[in-house]
Amino acid sequence: MNSSNSTFDQDQVSSPSRTGELVAWCFGYVVIGALTILGNSVTIAVFMKRNFQRKKLHYLLINLAITDLTVGAISVPIQIAILAADIQKTELALSVYQAHFFFDVLSGLASMYSVAFIAVERLVAISWPLKHRMLNPWHYATAIAIPWIIGTIAAVVSRRILPGHVGSLEALNVRTVFAVIAIVITIIAYCLLLLIRQKQGCSKRDERYNRSVACTLLIVTVVFVCTWSPFILLTSIVGYASFRHLSQCCSLTNETLILAMDLTKLFQYSNSCLNPLIYAFRIKSYRATAWNILFPCPKTTLDSGSIA
C-alpha cells in the first residue's frame, strides 16, 4: 500500500553486493507486470462482451481489473525503473518515489474497496433479490467511483504528497484506518452472506448459481488478503515500531529488512495478475471468451456469459 523504498535507507539499495539481487527482482517485476497487463486487459475485454453485459456484477469486476491494470501498467514499471537505475536521493529521484508512492496507495486502496463493494453487492443480491434488481447504473457508478476517491484522498494526505503538513505517522494512520475499514467490510459481508444462505431457501438453479458466484468471489478475496497482508503488516510494524527498535529486539539487519520488503512487495504485486487466472479456472464462459479473444476463430460458438 505504500512504497517499500520509503521505510529504509536508500543508500543500502545501491551497494555493489545487491547488483545481482536487483537484476533478479527486476526480472520478477517484469514477469508480473507483463502478466498483469495481459491478464487484466483480457478480463476487461471479456466482461465488456455483449454476452456478459447482462450481469451488473461484471461492471464491478471490470473496475477491479482496472485497479489491477493500474498496478501492472504504472506502479510496477516505476518500481522496475527505481531498481534498474539504482536511483539515489536526487531531486528527480524524490519525484519518482513520490509518483510510485502515490500510485501504490491509490491502486492499493482502490483494489481493497473494489473487493469490499463486490462483497456488499453479492450480499444485497442474495439477501434482498428484489431490491438488487432495482439497483440502477447510478448505484454501480457510485460503487465504482468511491474506491478511487478513497485511494486518492489517502494518497494526497500522505506526507510525500503534502510534506510538512502531515507527519509520517499520521499518514500511516490514515492509510491503515482506510485499509482496515475495507477489510472489515469485506469480512462482515461474507459472514452475513454465509449466515443468510443457510437460512434462505431458493430454487436449485438460483442456489447453484449463488453458491458458485460466492465461492469464486470468496477465492478472489482470500487470495487478495493472503498476498497483501504480509506487506501491510511489515510496513505497519516498521512504521510504528521504528527500525532501530526492531533491530534491537529482533537482531534485524538492514539487509534482512530490505529482503523482506522486496519479497513482500513482489508478493503484493503478484495479486494483480492472479484474478484472471481465478476467473479462467472457475468460469467456463470466461475461458471460452478469453480464448476467442487471444486466438480468434470465426467458427467458435461461445456460451452465454455468466460469472460461474
Tab-separated table of C-alpha atoms in Angstrom:
chain	number	residue	atom	x	y	z
A	1	MET	CA	0.000	0.000	0.000
A	2	ASN	CA	2.974	2.254	0.411
A	3	SER	CA	6.284	2.077	-1.301
A	4	SER	CA	8.740	-0.335	0.199
A	5	ASN	CA	11.526	2.076	-0.573
A	6	SER	CA	10.187	4.592	1.921
A	7	THR	CA	10.942	2.506	5.001
A	8	PHE	CA	14.676	2.107	4.915
A	9	ASP	CA	17.846	3.842	3.827
A	10	GLN	CA	18.034	4.048	0.058
A	11	ASP	CA	21.835	4.001	0.129
A	12	GLN	CA	21.634	0.329	1.058
A	13	VAL	CA	19.888	-0.418	-2.205
A	14	SER	CA	22.808	0.805	-4.284
A	15	SER	CA	25.538	-1.305	-2.651
A	16	PRO	CA	27.534	-3.465	-5.118
A	17	SER	CA	26.555	-6.637	-3.274
A	18	ARG	CA	22.965	-6.073	-4.300
A	19	THR	CA	23.584	-5.816	-8.056
A	20	GLY	CA	22.708	-9.466	-8.700
A	21	GLU	CA	19.679	-9.207	-6.439
A	22	LEU	CA	18.438	-6.106	-8.246
A	23	VAL	CA	18.630	-7.907	-11.602
A	24	ALA	CA	16.608	-10.811	-10.174
A	25	TRP	CA	13.994	-8.505	-8.641
A	26	CYS	CA	13.704	-6.544	-11.898
A	27	PHE	CA	13.134	-9.781	-13.808
A	28	GLY	CA	10.435	-10.825	-11.325
A	29	TYR	CA	8.683	-7.470	-11.627
A	30	VAL	CA	8.869	-7.598	-15.435
A	31	VAL	CA	7.189	-11.016	-15.471
A	32	ILE	CA	4.468	-9.932	-13.020
A	33	GLY	CA	3.915	-6.622	-14.838
A	34	ALA	CA	3.552	-8.339	-18.212
A	35	LEU	CA	1.163	-10.985	-16.872
A	36	THR	CA	-0.862	-8.320	-15.055
A	37	ILE	CA	-1.279	-6.148	-18.144
A	38	LEU	CA	-2.138	-9.081	-20.403
A	39	GLY	CA	-4.460	-10.854	-17.967
A	40	ASN	CA	-6.448	-7.816	-16.874
A	41	SER	CA	-6.687	-6.420	-20.413
A	42	VAL	CA	-8.243	-9.732	-21.454
A	43	THR	CA	-10.523	-9.644	-18.384
A	44	ILE	CA	-11.812	-6.172	-19.272
A	45	ALA	CA	-12.348	-7.254	-22.880
A	46	VAL	CA	-14.200	-10.418	-21.773
A	47	PHE	CA	-16.567	-8.650	-19.391
A	48	MET	CA	-17.246	-5.929	-21.967
A	49	LYS	CA	-18.553	-8.528	-24.415
A	50	ARG	CA	-22.269	-8.323	-25.096
A	51	ASN	CA	-23.000	-11.791	-23.722
A	52	PHE	CA	-21.560	-10.698	-20.339
A	53	GLN	CA	-23.148	-7.254	-20.092
A	54	ARG	CA	-26.456	-8.536	-18.734
A	55	LYS	CA	-24.790	-9.119	-15.351
A	56	LYS	CA	-24.393	-5.896	-13.352
A	57	LEU	CA	-21.744	-7.527	-11.183
A	58	HIS	CA	-19.382	-7.593	-14.155
A	59	TYR	CA	-19.041	-3.808	-14.063
A	60	LEU	CA	-17.591	-4.089	-10.562
A	61	LEU	CA	-15.264	-6.839	-11.760
A	62	ILE	CA	-14.165	-4.597	-14.630
A	63	ASN	CA	-13.364	-1.877	-12.101
A	64	LEU	CA	-11.307	-4.351	-10.053
A	65	ALA	CA	-9.457	-5.346	-13.225
A	66	ILE	CA	-8.729	-1.672	-13.950
A	67	THR	CA	-7.216	-1.199	-10.491
A	68	ASP	CA	-5.013	-4.235	-11.100
A	69	LEU	CA	-4.131	-2.931	-14.547
A	70	THR	CA	-3.025	0.336	-12.922
A	71	VAL	CA	-0.597	-1.655	-10.786
A	72	GLY	CA	0.832	-3.503	-13.790
A	73	ALA	CA	0.979	-0.514	-16.118
A	74	ILE	CA	2.170	2.201	-13.697
A	75	SER	CA	3.334	1.028	-10.259
A	76	VAL	CA	5.347	-1.984	-11.423
A	77	PRO	CA	7.223	-0.133	-14.219
A	78	ILE	CA	8.157	2.677	-11.814
A	79	GLN	CA	9.362	0.085	-9.297
A	80	ILE	CA	11.465	-1.521	-12.046
A	81	ALA	CA	12.888	1.865	-13.025
A	82	ILE	CA	13.840	2.570	-9.410
A	83	LEU	CA	15.645	-0.749	-9.080
A	84	ALA	CA	17.226	-0.726	-12.540
A	85	ALA	CA	18.552	2.821	-12.302
A	86	ASP	CA	19.562	2.404	-8.645
A	87	ILE	CA	18.416	5.971	-8.077
A	88	GLN	CA	19.943	7.969	-5.240
A	89	LYS	CA	18.403	10.827	-3.267
A	90	THR	CA	18.386	13.405	-6.036
A	91	GLU	CA	15.576	15.820	-6.806
A	92	LEU	CA	14.488	13.611	-9.724
A	93	ALA	CA	14.624	10.515	-7.533
A	94	LEU	CA	12.344	12.079	-4.938
A	95	SER	CA	9.804	12.862	-7.674
A	96	VAL	CA	9.972	9.252	-8.878
A	97	TYR	CA	9.498	7.947	-5.331
A	98	GLN	CA	6.562	10.304	-4.806
A	99	ALA	CA	4.899	9.114	-8.027
A	100	HIS	CA	5.463	5.471	-7.072
A	101	PHE	CA	4.154	6.075	-3.551
A	102	PHE	CA	1.070	7.904	-4.860
A	103	PHE	CA	0.044	5.199	-7.334
A	104	ASP	CA	0.825	2.450	-4.825
A	105	VAL	CA	-1.555	3.923	-2.243
A	106	LEU	CA	-4.162	4.821	-4.865
A	107	SER	CA	-4.269	1.447	-6.611
A	108	GLY	CA	-3.945	-0.476	-3.342
A	109	LEU	CA	-6.896	1.130	-1.570
A	110	ALA	CA	-8.946	1.205	-4.795
A	111	SER	CA	-8.450	-2.568	-5.061
A	112	MET	CA	-9.376	-3.103	-1.409
A	113	TYR	CA	-12.604	-1.130	-1.655
A	114	SER	CA	-13.464	-2.673	-5.023
A	115	VAL	CA	-13.279	-6.099	-3.371
A	116	ALA	CA	-15.358	-4.760	-0.461
A	117	PHE	CA	-18.080	-3.381	-2.732
A	118	ILE	CA	-18.190	-6.655	-4.680
A	119	ALA	CA	-18.812	-8.462	-1.385
A	120	VAL	CA	-21.556	-5.986	-0.425
A	121	GLU	CA	-23.153	-6.287	-3.873
A	122	ARG	CA	-23.319	-10.073	-3.520
A	123	LEU	CA	-24.801	-9.688	-0.026
A	124	VAL	CA	-27.576	-7.466	-1.391
A	125	ALA	CA	-28.146	-9.752	-4.401
A	126	ILE	CA	-28.674	-12.846	-2.261
A	127	SER	CA	-30.316	-11.288	0.803
A	128	TRP	CA	-32.649	-8.814	-0.921
A	129	PRO	CA	-33.026	-10.013	-4.535
A	130	LEU	CA	-35.937	-7.670	-5.300
A	131	LYS	CA	-34.036	-4.612	-4.108
A	132	HIS	CA	-30.989	-5.812	-6.019
A	133	ARG	CA	-32.973	-5.896	-9.273
A	134	MET	CA	-33.996	-2.281	-8.646
A	135	LEU	CA	-30.399	-1.061	-8.443
A	136	ASN	CA	-29.727	1.289	-11.340
A	137	PRO	CA	-26.480	2.240	-13.123
A	138	TRP	CA	-26.002	5.184	-10.735
A	139	HIS	CA	-25.636	2.820	-7.791
A	140	TYR	CA	-22.935	0.891	-9.606
A	141	ALA	CA	-21.251	4.077	-10.811
A	142	THR	CA	-21.084	5.210	-7.176
A	143	ALA	CA	-19.662	1.844	-6.095
A	144	ILE	CA	-17.012	2.197	-8.815
A	145	ALA	CA	-16.119	5.823	-8.031
A	146	ILE	CA	-15.848	5.575	-4.222
A	147	PRO	CA	-12.795	3.250	-4.172
A	148	TRP	CA	-10.877	5.624	-6.433
A	149	ILE	CA	-11.906	8.651	-4.368
A	150	ILE	CA	-10.807	6.986	-1.127
A	151	GLY	CA	-7.500	5.911	-2.675
A	152	THR	CA	-6.841	9.411	-3.987
A	153	ILE	CA	-7.627	11.044	-0.633
A	154	ALA	CA	-5.318	8.659	1.226
A	155	ALA	CA	-2.509	9.246	-1.285
A	156	VAL	CA	-2.865	13.034	-1.229
A	157	VAL	CA	-2.847	13.373	2.558
A	158	SER	CA	0.309	11.279	2.863
A	159	ARG	CA	3.450	13.167	3.790
A	160	ARG	CA	5.191	12.517	0.474
A	161	ILE	CA	2.468	14.455	-1.321
A	162	LEU	CA	1.992	17.228	1.241
A	163	PRO	CA	5.365	17.483	3.018
A	164	GLY	CA	5.277	19.455	6.222
A	165	HIS	CA	1.501	19.248	6.537
A	166	VAL	CA	1.034	15.634	7.614
A	167	GLY	CA	3.626	13.666	9.570
A	168	SER	CA	4.711	10.194	8.508
A	169	LEU	CA	2.970	8.522	11.459
A	170	GLU	CA	-0.281	10.406	10.844
A	171	ALA	CA	-0.149	9.477	7.151
A	172	LEU	CA	0.413	5.840	8.083
A	173	ASN	CA	-2.560	6.035	10.448
A	174	VAL	CA	-4.766	7.303	7.619
A	175	ARG	CA	-3.728	4.502	5.273
A	176	THR	CA	-4.071	1.864	7.980
A	177	VAL	CA	-7.553	3.006	9.001
A	178	PHE	CA	-8.772	3.036	5.394
A	179	ALA	CA	-7.300	-0.438	4.790
A	180	VAL	CA	-8.776	-1.907	7.983
A	181	ILE	CA	-12.233	-0.489	7.186
A	182	ALA	CA	-12.188	-2.137	3.734
A	183	ILE	CA	-11.091	-5.495	5.160
A	184	VAL	CA	-13.707	-5.361	7.952
A	185	ILE	CA	-16.490	-4.530	5.466
A	186	THR	CA	-15.458	-7.464	3.275
A	187	ILE	CA	-15.287	-9.939	6.164
A	188	ILE	CA	-18.651	-8.839	7.615
A	189	ALA	CA	-20.327	-9.017	4.194
A	190	TYR	CA	-19.145	-12.579	3.564
A	191	CYS	CA	-20.010	-13.709	7.110
A	192	LEU	CA	-23.551	-12.348	6.736
A	193	LEU	CA	-23.734	-13.911	3.294
A	194	LEU	CA	-22.915	-17.343	4.659
A	195	LEU	CA	-25.427	-16.997	7.508
A	196	ILE	CA	-28.236	-15.822	5.228
A	197	ARG	CA	-27.607	-18.537	2.651
A	198	GLN	CA	-28.010	-21.192	5.335
A	199	LYS	CA	-31.416	-19.802	6.355
A	200	GLN	CA	-32.713	-18.892	2.903
A	201	GLY	CA	-34.456	-21.263	0.598
A	202	CYS	CA	-34.290	-20.790	-3.144
A	203	SER	CA	-34.613	-22.733	-6.362
A	204	LYS	CA	-31.967	-25.263	-7.277
A	205	ARG	CA	-30.852	-23.125	-10.194
A	206	ASP	CA	-30.523	-19.991	-8.060
A	207	GLU	CA	-28.835	-21.957	-5.293
A	208	ARG	CA	-26.268	-23.410	-7.696
A	209	TYR	CA	-25.599	-20.024	-9.282
A	210	ASN	CA	-25.317	-18.148	-5.978
A	211	ARG	CA	-23.075	-20.796	-4.480
A	212	SER	CA	-20.750	-20.714	-7.481
A	213	VAL	CA	-20.640	-16.910	-7.512
A	214	ALA	CA	-19.965	-16.697	-3.779
A	215	CYS	CA	-17.250	-19.352	-3.975
A	216	THR	CA	-15.488	-17.646	-6.902
A	217	LEU	CA	-15.504	-14.224	-5.273
A	218	LEU	CA	-14.533	-15.667	-1.901
A	219	ILE	CA	-11.456	-17.192	-3.555
A	220	VAL	CA	-10.626	-13.786	-5.056
A	221	THR	CA	-10.966	-12.174	-1.620
A	222	VAL	CA	-8.911	-14.802	0.230
A	223	VAL	CA	-6.119	-14.588	-2.356
A	224	PHE	CA	-6.192	-10.795	-2.082
A	225	VAL	CA	-5.876	-10.869	1.712
A	226	CYS	CA	-3.112	-13.505	1.649
A	227	THR	CA	-0.987	-11.622	-0.897
A	228	TRP	CA	-1.469	-8.154	0.593
A	229	SER	CA	-1.314	-8.899	4.319
A	230	PRO	CA	2.460	-9.599	4.618
A	231	PHE	CA	3.470	-6.244	3.136
A	232	ILE	CA	0.821	-4.270	5.030
A	233	LEU	CA	1.800	-5.905	8.336
A	234	LEU	CA	5.522	-5.464	7.725
A	235	THR	CA	5.311	-1.792	6.751
A	236	SER	CA	2.935	-1.095	9.640
A	237	ILE	CA	5.231	-2.790	12.160
A	238	VAL	CA	8.272	-0.921	10.854
A	239	GLY	CA	6.322	2.340	10.705
A	240	TYR	CA	5.002	2.139	14.252
A	241	ALA	CA	7.911	0.394	15.987
A	242	SER	CA	10.789	2.012	14.022
A	243	PHE	CA	13.683	0.092	12.510
A	244	ARG	CA	16.075	0.913	15.367
A	245	HIS	CA	13.731	-0.621	17.945
A	246	LEU	CA	13.176	-3.716	15.810
A	247	SER	CA	16.902	-4.188	15.218
A	248	GLN	CA	17.498	-4.160	18.965
A	249	CYS	CA	14.639	-6.539	19.811
A	250	CYS	CA	14.905	-8.976	16.894
A	251	SER	CA	18.513	-8.584	15.737
A	252	LEU	CA	17.126	-7.315	12.445
A	253	THR	CA	19.703	-6.050	9.951
A	254	ASN	CA	19.208	-3.592	7.115
A	255	GLU	CA	19.853	-6.356	4.577
A	256	THR	CA	17.197	-8.587	6.147
A	257	LEU	CA	14.665	-5.773	6.156
A	258	ILE	CA	15.403	-4.916	2.522
A	259	LEU	CA	14.975	-8.567	1.527
A	260	ALA	CA	11.709	-8.845	3.461
A	261	MET	CA	10.403	-5.629	1.898
A	262	ASP	CA	11.322	-6.745	-1.623
A	263	LEU	CA	9.773	-10.177	-1.137
A	264	THR	CA	6.504	-8.968	0.373
A	265	LYS	CA	6.262	-6.215	-2.243
A	266	LEU	CA	6.662	-8.730	-5.062
A	267	PHE	CA	4.093	-10.950	-3.352
A	268	GLN	CA	1.696	-7.994	-3.102
A	269	TYR	CA	2.069	-7.103	-6.779
A	270	SER	CA	1.527	-10.742	-7.784
A	271	ASN	CA	-2.098	-10.426	-6.669
A	272	SER	CA	-2.803	-8.165	-9.640
A	273	CYS	CA	-2.145	-10.993	-12.109
A	274	LEU	CA	-3.958	-13.740	-10.183
A	275	ASN	CA	-7.618	-12.720	-10.604
A	276	PRO	CA	-7.703	-13.522	-14.354
A	277	LEU	CA	-6.318	-16.975	-13.540
A	278	ILE	CA	-9.039	-17.493	-10.919
A	279	TYR	CA	-11.737	-16.449	-13.399
A	280	ALA	CA	-10.291	-18.748	-16.053
A	281	PHE	CA	-10.243	-21.654	-13.615
A	282	ARG	CA	-13.732	-21.059	-12.213
A	283	ILE	CA	-15.770	-19.556	-15.086
A	284	LYS	CA	-16.377	-21.682	-18.173
A	285	SER	CA	-17.765	-18.856	-20.299
A	286	TYR	CA	-14.818	-16.634	-19.288
A	287	ARG	CA	-12.386	-19.280	-20.546
A	288	ALA	CA	-14.207	-19.599	-23.858
A	289	THR	CA	-14.442	-15.851	-24.448
A	290	ALA	CA	-10.842	-15.182	-23.376
A	291	TRP	CA	-9.584	-17.959	-25.653
A	292	ASN	CA	-11.552	-16.482	-28.559
A	293	ILE	CA	-10.061	-13.035	-27.866
A	294	LEU	CA	-6.495	-14.336	-27.718
A	295	PHE	CA	-6.900	-16.792	-30.585
A	296	PRO	CA	-9.821	-15.567	-32.750
A	297	CYS	CA	-11.783	-18.274	-34.522
A	298	PRO	CA	-14.875	-17.162	-36.533
A	299	LYS	CA	-16.488	-20.582	-36.239
A	300	THR	CA	-16.278	-20.710	-32.419
A	301	THR	CA	-19.643	-20.532	-30.658
A	302	LEU	CA	-19.445	-19.125	-27.148
A	303	ASP	CA	-21.676	-19.928	-24.228
A	304	SER	CA	-23.827	-17.167	-22.834
A	305	GLY	CA	-21.873	-15.205	-20.228
A	306	SER	CA	-22.220	-15.659	-16.522
A	307	ILE	CA	-19.962	-15.266	-13.572
A	308	ALA	CA	-19.815	-19.003	-12.984
